[in-house]
Amino acid sequence: LQHSPSDLNIRAADMWSFGILLWELNTREVPFSDLSPMEIGMKVALEGLRVPFPPGISRNMGRLMNICLNEDPGRRPNFDQVIPILEKMASS
């Protein structure tokens, strides 16, 4: 099956959002709470602003967050790839 570029962009954006959600769950914070939504968007797009990885995060969670937040949208996984990772993390 072929996907249109917009489908791939939506999937990549969903995975980025999931990575941010993982960050929020691990830190119990709102990322970039000191910035306006416009400032966040501009800094992410133009300056490479990223959330800092919290200290003490498990290695597996750090890896998962890292792949979900990959700078290259085409290299972010899809949810079919993430579910087995989450299942393995839950069983260990």
N, CA, C and O atoms as a printed pandas DataFrame, in Angstrom:
     atom_number atom_name residue_name chain_id  residue_number  x_coord  y_coord  z_coord
0              1         N          LEU        A               1    0.827   -1.187    0.000
1              2        CA          LEU        A               1    0.000    0.000    0.000
2              3         C          LEU        A               1    0.864    1.240    0.000
3              4         O          LEU        A               1    1.896    1.309    0.668
4              5         N          GLN        A               2    0.426    2.197   -0.749
5              6        CA          GLN        A               2    1.155    3.455   -0.770
6              7         C          GLN        A               2    0.394    4.480    0.045
7              8         O          GLN        A               2   -0.836    4.517    0.045
8              9         N          HIS        A               3    1.142    5.296    0.727
9             10        CA          HIS        A               3    0.549    6.355    1.533
10            11         C          HIS        A               3    0.879    7.693    0.908
11            12         O          HIS        A               3    1.968    7.890    0.368
12            13         N          SER        A               4   -0.054    8.594    0.985
13            14        CA          SER        A               4    0.222    9.941    0.497
14            15         C          SER        A               4    1.161   10.628    1.476
15            16         O          SER        A               4    1.206   10.258    2.649
16            17         N          PRO        A               5    1.910   11.621    1.011
17            18        CA          PRO        A               5    2.802   12.342    1.929
18            19         C          PRO        A               5    2.070   12.911    3.137
19            20         O          PRO        A               5    2.632   12.968    4.230
20            21         N          SER        A               6    0.820   13.334    2.950
21            22        CA          SER        A               6    0.096   13.892    4.092
22            23         C          SER        A               6   -0.204   12.811    5.130
23            24         O          SER        A               6   -0.199   13.097    6.328
24            25         N          ASP        A               7   -0.467   11.561    4.692
25            26        CA          ASP        A               7   -0.676   10.461    5.639
26            27         C          ASP        A               7    0.588   10.205    6.450
27            28         O          ASP        A               7    0.526    9.994    7.661
28            29         N          LEU        A               8    1.726   10.224    5.777
29            30        CA          LEU        A               8    2.993   10.003    6.474
30            31         C          LEU        A               8    3.277   11.131    7.449
31            32         O          LEU        A               8    3.781   10.889    8.545
32            33         N          ASN        A               9    2.962   12.354    7.066
33            34        CA          ASN        A               9    3.180   13.492    7.961
34            35         C          ASN        A               9    2.290   13.403    9.191
35            36         O          ASN        A               9    2.730   13.707   10.300
36            37         N          ILE        A              10    1.043   12.990    9.002
37            38        CA          ILE        A              10    0.125   12.862   10.136
38            39         C          ILE        A              10    0.618   11.778   11.078
39            40         O          ILE        A              10    0.630   11.971   12.294
40            41         N          ARG        A              11    1.026   10.635   10.530
41            42        CA          ARG        A              11    1.528    9.540   11.361
42            43         C          ARG        A              11    2.769    9.971   12.135
43            44         O          ARG        A              11    2.901    9.675   13.322
44            45         N          ALA        A              12    3.671   10.666   11.462
45            46        CA          ALA        A              12    4.891   11.130   12.126
46            47         C          ALA        A              12    4.564   12.143   13.215
47            48         O          ALA        A              12    5.186   12.137   14.277
48            49         N          ALA        A              13    3.599   13.006   12.957
49            50        CA          ALA        A              13    3.193   13.992   13.970
50            51         C          ALA        A              13    2.536   13.300   15.158
51            52         O          ALA        A              13    2.750   13.694   16.304
52            53         N          ASP        A              14    1.731   12.264   14.888
53            54        CA          ASP        A              14    1.121   11.508   15.984
54            55         C          ASP        A              14    2.189   10.847   16.850
55            56         O          ASP        A              14    2.068   10.818   18.075
56            57         N          MET        A              15    3.226   10.321   16.219
57            58        CA          MET        A              15    4.289    9.663   16.980
58            59         C          MET        A              15    5.078   10.686   17.789
59            60         O          MET        A              15    5.470   10.407   18.922
60            61         N          TRP        A              16    5.316   11.868   17.222
61            62        CA          TRP        A              16    5.977   12.946   17.973
62            63         C          TRP        A              16    5.136   13.283   19.205
63            64         O          TRP        A              16    5.665   13.422   20.308
64            65         N          SER        A              17    3.832   13.412   19.009
65            66        CA          SER        A              17    2.933   13.721   20.126
66            67         C          SER        A              17    2.978   12.629   21.186
67            68         O          SER        A              17    2.942   12.921   22.381
68            69         N          PHE        A              18    3.057   11.381   20.757
69            70        CA          PHE        A              18    3.162   10.274   21.709
70            71         C          PHE        A              18    4.467   10.374   22.499
71            72         O          PHE        A              18    4.482   10.135   23.706
72            73         N          GLY        A              19    5.549   10.724   21.827
73            74        CA          GLY        A              19    6.825   10.914   22.523
74            75         C          GLY        A              19    6.745   12.019   23.561
75            76         O          GLY        A              19    7.298   11.891   24.653
76            77         N          ILE        A              20    6.060   13.101   23.225
77            78        CA          ILE        A              20    5.871   14.197   24.182
78            79         C          ILE        A              20    4.999   13.728   25.343
79            80         O          ILE        A              20    5.258   14.081   26.493
80            81         N          LEU        A              21    3.971   12.938   25.051
81            82        CA          LEU        A              21    3.123   12.391   26.113
82            83         C          LEU        A              21    3.947   11.521   27.065
83            84         O          LEU        A              21    3.787   11.617   28.281
84            85         N          LEU        A              22    4.821   10.680   26.526
85            86        CA          LEU        A              22    5.701    9.873   27.378
86            87         C          LEU        A              22    6.559   10.768   28.260
87            88         O          LEU        A              22    6.753   10.484   29.442
88            89         N          TRP        A              23    7.073   11.850   27.681
89            90        CA          TRP        A              23    7.888   12.797   28.448
90            91         C          TRP        A              23    7.063   13.399   29.585
91            92         O          TRP        A              23    7.534   13.486   30.719
92            93         N          GLU        A              24    5.833   13.813   29.281
93            94        CA          GLU        A              24    4.963   14.418   30.300
94            95         C          GLU        A              24    4.650   13.430   31.418
95            96         O          GLU        A              24    4.634   13.806   32.590
96            97         N          LEU        A              25    4.400   12.170   31.065
97            98        CA          LEU        A              25    4.107   11.160   32.080
98            99         C          LEU        A              25    5.313   10.894   32.970
99           100         O          LEU        A              25    5.160   10.647   34.166
100          101         N          ASN        A              26    6.502   10.941   32.399
101          102        CA          ASN        A              26    7.716   10.675   33.169
102          103         C          ASN        A              26    8.155   11.852   34.020
103          104         O          ASN        A              26    8.756   11.663   35.077
104          105         N          THR        A              27    7.864   13.055   33.575
105          106        CA          THR        A              27    8.315   14.241   34.312
106          107         C          THR        A              27    7.213   14.885   35.142
107          108         O          THR        A              27    7.485   15.635   36.079
108          109         N          ARG        A              28    5.963   14.586   34.788
109          110        CA          ARG        A              28    4.804   15.241   35.412
110          111         C          ARG        A              28    4.891   16.756   35.260
111          112         O          ARG        A              28    4.534   17.514   36.162
112          113         N          GLU        A              29    5.369   17.164   34.113
113          114        CA          GLU        A              29    5.507   18.582   33.781
114          115         C          GLU        A              29    4.903   18.846   32.405
115          116         O          GLU        A              29    4.649   17.925   31.629
116          117         N          VAL        A              30    4.683   20.116   32.129
117          118        CA          VAL        A              30    4.255   20.553   30.801
118          119         C          VAL        A              30    5.506   21.063   30.092
119          120         O          VAL        A              30    6.179   21.959   30.601
120          121         N          PRO        A              31    5.826   20.506   28.924
121          122        CA          PRO        A              31    7.047   20.956   28.255
122          123         C          PRO        A              31    6.950   22.414   27.813
123          124         O          PRO        A              31    5.917   22.862   27.315
124          125         N          PHE        A              32    8.029   23.129   28.005
125          126        CA          PHE        A              32    8.143   24.518   27.549
126          127         C          PHE        A              32    7.024   25.397   28.103
127          128         O          PHE        A              32    6.502   26.261   27.399
128          129         N          SER        A              33    6.659   25.175   29.357
129          130        CA          SER        A              33    5.536   25.905   29.954
130          131         C          SER        A              33    5.789   27.402   30.047
131          132         O          SER        A              33    4.855   28.181   30.240
132          133         N          ASP        A              34    7.042   27.806   29.910
133          134        CA          ASP        A              34    7.374   29.229   29.974
134          135         C          ASP        A              34    7.265   29.926   28.616
135          136         O          ASP        A              34    7.496   31.131   28.518
136          137         N          LEU        A              35    6.914   29.171   27.565
137          138        CA          LEU        A              35    6.820   29.729   26.212
138          139         C          LEU        A              35    5.382   29.687   25.715
139          140         O          LEU        A              35    4.591   28.849   26.148
140          141         N          SER        A              36    5.051   30.590   24.808
141          142        CA          SER        A              36    3.733   30.562   24.166
142          143         C          SER        A              36    3.740   29.469   23.096
143          144         O          SER        A              36    4.812   29.061   22.646
144          145         N          PRO        A              37    2.568   28.989   22.681
145          146        CA          PRO        A              37    2.522   27.981   21.615
146          147         C          PRO        A              37    3.248   28.429   20.342
147          148         O          PRO        A              37    3.910   27.619   19.692
148          149         N          MET        A              38    3.132   29.699   19.986
149          150        CA          MET        A              38    3.819   30.209   18.796
150          151         C          MET        A              38    5.334   30.127   18.979
151          152         O          MET        A              38    6.051   29.710   18.068
152          153         N          GLU        A              39    5.818   30.522   20.153
153          154        CA          GLU        A              39    7.258   30.460   20.419
154          155         C          GLU        A              39    7.756   29.020   20.364
155          156         O          GLU        A              39    8.823   28.746   19.816
156          157         N          ILE        A              40    6.987   28.110   20.929
157          158        CA          ILE        A              40    7.383   26.701   20.907
158          159         C          ILE        A              40    7.507   26.220   19.465
159          160         O          ILE        A              40    8.524   25.637   19.087
160          161         N          GLY        A              41    6.479   26.464   18.664
161          162        CA          GLY        A              41    6.499   26.023   17.271
162          163         C          GLY        A              41    7.676   26.584   16.500
163          164         O          GLY        A              41    8.337   25.863   15.754
164          165         N          MET        A              42    7.938   27.867   16.678
165          166        CA          MET        A              42    9.051   28.500   15.964
166          167         C          MET        A              42   10.393   27.932   16.415
167          168         O          MET        A              42   11.262   27.655   15.588
168          169         N          LYS        A              43   10.561   27.760   17.715
169          170        CA          LYS        A              43   11.839   27.261   18.228
170          171         C          LYS        A              43   12.065   25.792   17.862
171          172         O          LYS        A              43   13.193   25.388   17.581
172          173         N          VAL        A              44   10.999   24.998   17.867
173          174        CA          VAL        A              44   11.135   23.602   17.457
174          175         C          VAL        A              44   11.508   23.536   15.979
175          176         O          VAL        A              44   12.419   22.800   15.598
176          177         N          ALA        A              45   10.804   24.305   15.145
177          178        CA          ALA        A              45   11.018   24.257   13.697
178          179         C          ALA        A              45   12.333   24.890   13.264
179          180         O          ALA        A              45   13.024   24.356   12.397
180          181         N          LEU        A              46   12.681   26.022   13.861
181          182        CA          LEU        A              46   13.820   26.792   13.363
182          183         C          LEU        A              46   15.101   26.635   14.170
183          184         O          LEU        A              46   16.197   26.812   13.637
184          185         N          GLU        A              47   14.971   26.304   15.448
185          186        CA          GLU        A              47   16.155   26.240   16.308
186          187         C          GLU        A              47   16.430   24.841   16.850
187          188         O          GLU        A              47   17.395   24.639   17.586
188          189         N          GLY        A              48   15.590   23.879   16.490
189          190        CA          GLY        A              48   15.811   22.510   16.949
190          191         C          GLY        A              48   15.520   22.295   18.424
191          192         O          GLY        A              48   16.089   21.396   19.044
192          193         N          LEU        A              49   14.638   23.113   18.994
193          194        CA          LEU        A              49   14.290   22.966   20.407
194          195         C          LEU        A              49   13.717   21.575   20.655
195          196         O          LEU        A              49   12.841   21.118   19.921
196          197         N          ARG        A              50   14.212   20.910   21.683
197          198        CA          ARG        A              50   13.735   19.580   22.059
198          199         C          ARG        A              50   13.559   19.520   23.567
199          200         O          ARG        A              50   14.174   20.290   24.304
200          201         N          VAL        A              51   12.710   18.594   24.022
201          202        CA          VAL        A              51   12.549   18.409   25.460
202          203         C          VAL        A              51   13.803   17.731   26.006
203          204         O          VAL        A              51   14.363   16.845   25.360
204          205         N          PRO        A              52   14.245   18.147   27.196
205          206        CA          PRO        A              52   15.402   17.479   27.801
206          207         C          PRO        A              52   14.968   16.139   28.400
207          208         O          PRO        A              52   13.887   16.032   28.978
208          209         N          PHE        A              53   15.803   15.140   28.260
209          210        CA          PHE        A              53   15.470   13.847   28.840
210          211         C          PHE        A              53   15.642   13.924   30.350
211          212         O          PHE        A              53   16.674   14.378   30.842
212          213         N          PRO        A              54   14.620   13.476   31.084
213          214        CA          PRO        A              54   14.678   13.590   32.536
214          215         C          PRO        A              54   15.741   12.678   33.133
215          216         O          PRO        A              54   15.956   11.568   32.645
216          217         N          PRO        A              55   16.407   13.142   34.190
217          218        CA          PRO        A              55   17.391   12.283   34.852
218          219         C          PRO        A              55   16.681   11.103   35.516
219          220         O          PRO        A              55   15.557   11.232   36.000
220          221         N          GLY        A              56   17.341    9.979   35.530
221          222        CA          GLY        A              56   16.785    8.810   36.192
222          223         C          GLY        A              56   15.775    8.028   35.371
223          224         O          GLY        A              56   15.199    7.056   35.860
224          225         N          ILE        A              57   15.556    8.435   34.139
225          226        CA          ILE        A              57   14.612    7.710   33.281
226          227         C          ILE        A              57   15.230    6.358   32.917
227          228         O          ILE        A              57   16.443    6.252   32.737
228          229         N          SER        A              58   14.392    5.334   32.811
229          230        CA          SER        A              58   14.924    4.017   32.467
230          231         C          SER        A              58   15.513    4.041   31.053
231          232         O          SER        A              58   15.099    4.825   30.199
232          233         N          ARG        A              59   16.468    3.179   30.842
233          234        CA          ARG        A              59   17.127    3.117   29.534
234          235         C          ARG        A              59   16.120    2.798   28.431
235          236         O          ARG        A              59   16.153    3.403   27.360
236          237         N          ASN        A              60   15.223    1.843   28.699
237          238        CA          ASN        A              60   14.230    1.470   27.687
238          239         C          ASN        A              60   13.267    2.610   27.384
239          240         O          ASN        A              60   12.926    2.844   26.224
240          241         N          MET        A              61   12.826    3.321   28.422
241          242        CA          MET        A              61   11.921    4.452   28.197
242          243         C          MET        A              61   12.647    5.547   27.424
243          244         O          MET        A              61   12.069    6.162   26.528
244          245         N          GLY        A              62   13.896    5.791   27.762
245          246        CA          GLY        A              62   14.685    6.788   27.044
246          247         C          GLY        A              62   14.821    6.449   25.572
247          248         O          GLY        A              62   14.709    7.323   24.712
248          249         N          ARG        A              63   15.062    5.184   25.284
249          250        CA          ARG        A              63   15.168    4.743   23.883
250          251         C          ARG        A              63   13.851    4.939   23.147
251          252         O          ARG        A              63   13.823    5.427   22.017
252          253         N          LEU        A              64   12.753    4.549   23.805
253          254        CA          LEU        A              64   11.446    4.691   23.171
254          255         C          LEU        A              64   11.141    6.159   22.890
255          256         O          LEU        A              64   10.701    6.508   21.794
256          257         N          MET        A              65   11.373    7.012   23.875
257          258        CA          MET        A              65   11.139    8.436   23.669
258          259         C          MET        A              65   12.021    8.964   22.545
259          260         O          MET        A              65   11.577    9.771   21.728
260          261         N          ASN        A              66   13.253    8.514   22.504
261          262        CA          ASN        A              66   14.197    8.985   21.492
262          263         C          ASN        A              66   13.735    8.632   20.081
263          264         O          ASN        A              66   13.823    9.465   19.179
264          265         N          ILE        A              67   13.246    7.415   19.880
265          266        CA          ILE        A              67   12.806    7.049   18.527
266          267         C          ILE        A              67   11.499    7.749   18.161
267          268         O          ILE        A              67   11.279    8.086   16.997
268          269         N          CYS        A              68   10.629    7.969   19.156
269          270        CA          CYS        A              68    9.368    8.670   18.871
270          271         C          CYS        A              68    9.605   10.135   18.533
271          272         O          CYS        A              68    8.849   10.732   17.767
272          273         N          LEU        A              69   10.657   10.713   19.107
273          274        CA          LEU        A              69   10.961   12.131   18.909
274          275         C          LEU        A              69   12.077   12.339   17.887
275          276         O          LEU        A              69   12.720   13.388   17.871
276          277         N          ASN        A              70   12.306   11.340   17.036
277          278        CA          ASN        A              70   13.362   11.446   16.036
278          279         C          ASN        A              70   13.168   12.712   15.204
279          280         O          ASN        A              70   12.058   13.026   14.774
280          281         N          GLU        A              71   14.250   13.419   14.990
281          282        CA          GLU        A              71   14.192   14.664   14.222
282          283         C          GLU        A              71   13.707   14.434   12.790
283          284         O          GLU        A              71   13.059   15.299   12.200
284          285         N          ASP        A              72   14.025   13.270   12.241
285          286        CA          ASP        A              72   13.596   12.918   10.883
286          287         C          ASP        A              72   12.239   12.216   10.966
287          288         O          ASP        A              72   12.169   11.075   11.424
288          289         N          PRO        A              73   11.165   12.872   10.535
289          290        CA          PRO        A              73    9.832   12.262   10.652
290          291         C          PRO        A              73    9.726   10.887    9.996
291          292         O          PRO        A              73    8.973   10.034   10.467
292          293         N          GLY        A              74   10.462   10.670    8.929
293          294        CA          GLY        A              74   10.420    9.388    8.241
294          295         C          GLY        A              74   11.049    8.253    9.022
295          296         O          GLY        A              74   10.840    7.085    8.692
296          297         N          ARG        A              75   11.818    8.575   10.054
297          298        CA          ARG        A              75   12.480    7.551   10.863
298          299         C          ARG        A              75   11.732    7.251   12.158
299          300         O          ARG        A              75   12.151    6.394   12.936
300          301         N          ARG        A              76   10.625    7.955   12.387
301          302        CA          ARG        A              76    9.818    7.658   13.579
302          303         C          ARG        A              76    9.034    6.372   13.329
303          304         O          ARG        A              76    8.596    6.120   12.206
304          305         N          PRO        A              77    8.857    5.562   14.367
305          306        CA          PRO        A              77    8.117    4.310   14.180
306          307         C          PRO        A              77    6.626    4.568   14.016
307          308         O          PRO        A              77    6.144    5.684   14.213
308          309         N          ASN        A              78    5.911    3.516   13.652
309          310        CA          ASN        A              78    4.453    3.602   13.701
310          311         C          ASN        A              78    3.999    2.848   14.951
311          312         O          ASN        A              78    4.798    2.177   15.603
312          313         N          PHE        A              79    2.729    2.961   15.273
313          314        CA          PHE        A              79    2.253    2.358   16.519
314          315         C          PHE        A              79    2.337    0.836   16.497
315          316         O          PHE        A              79    2.468    0.215   17.552
316          317         N          ASP        A              80    2.266    0.226   15.317
317          318        CA          ASP        A              80    2.437   -1.227   15.238
318          319         C          ASP        A              80    3.827   -1.641   15.695
319          320         O          ASP        A              80    4.005   -2.754   16.191
320          321         N          GLN        A              81    4.806   -0.774   15.537
321          322        CA          GLN        A              81    6.166   -1.061   15.986
322          323         C          GLN        A              81    6.352   -0.731   17.464
323          324         O          GLN        A              81    7.186   -1.341   18.133
324          325         N          VAL        A              82    5.596    0.215   17.971
325          326        CA          VAL        A              82    5.746    0.655   19.363
326          327         C          VAL        A              82    5.059   -0.298   20.338
327          328         O          VAL        A              82    5.554   -0.506   21.446
328          329         N          ILE        A              83    3.942   -0.870   19.945
329          330        CA          ILE        A              83    3.181   -1.733   20.857
330          331         C          ILE        A              83    4.027   -2.888   21.394
331          332         O          ILE        A              83    4.006   -3.119   22.603
332          333         N          PRO        A              84    4.773   -3.632   20.558
333          334        CA          PRO        A              84    5.608   -4.703   21.124
334          335         C          PRO        A              84    6.675   -4.177   22.092
335          336         O          PRO        A              84    7.022   -4.857   23.058
336          337         N          ILE        A              85    7.186   -2.993   21.843
337          338        CA          ILE        A              85    8.174   -2.400   22.755
338          339         C          ILE        A              85    7.525   -2.142   24.107
339          340         O          ILE        A              85    8.097   -2.461   25.149
340          341         N          LEU        A              86    6.324   -1.561   24.086
341          342        CA          LEU        A              86    5.607   -1.290   25.335
342          343         C          LEU        A              86    5.267   -2.588   26.068
343          344         O          LEU        A              86    5.380   -2.655   27.292
344          345         N          GLU        A              87    4.851   -3.616   25.329
345          346        CA          GLU        A              87    4.531   -4.904   25.951
346          347         C          GLU        A              87    5.761   -5.511   26.612
347          348         O          GLU        A              87    5.674   -6.062   27.709
348          349         N          LYS        A              88    6.903   -5.410   25.945
349          350        CA          LYS        A              88    8.143   -5.942   26.515
350          351         C          LYS        A              88    8.530   -5.161   27.769
351          352         O          LYS        A              88    8.965   -5.748   28.759
352          353         N          MET        A              89    8.371   -3.844   27.726
353          354        CA          MET        A              89    8.692   -3.020   28.894
354          355         C          MET        A              89    7.772   -3.370   30.063
355          356         O          MET        A              89    8.215   -3.396   31.212
356          357         N          ALA        A              90    6.502   -3.639   29.783
357          358        CA          ALA        A              90    5.540   -3.954   30.840
358          359         C          ALA        A              90    5.825   -5.308   31.485
359          360         O          ALA        A              90    5.536   -5.513   32.664
360          361         N          SER        A              91    6.389   -6.228   30.709
361          362        CA          SER        A              91    6.640   -7.568   31.243
362          363         C          SER        A              91    7.992   -7.697   31.936
363          364         O          SER        A              91    8.280   -8.726   32.546
364          365         N          SER        A              92    8.814   -6.670   31.846
365          366        CA          SER        A              92   10.147   -6.772   32.474
366          367         C          SER        A              92   10.219   -6.021   33.778
367          368         O          SER        A              92   11.265   -6.008   34.426
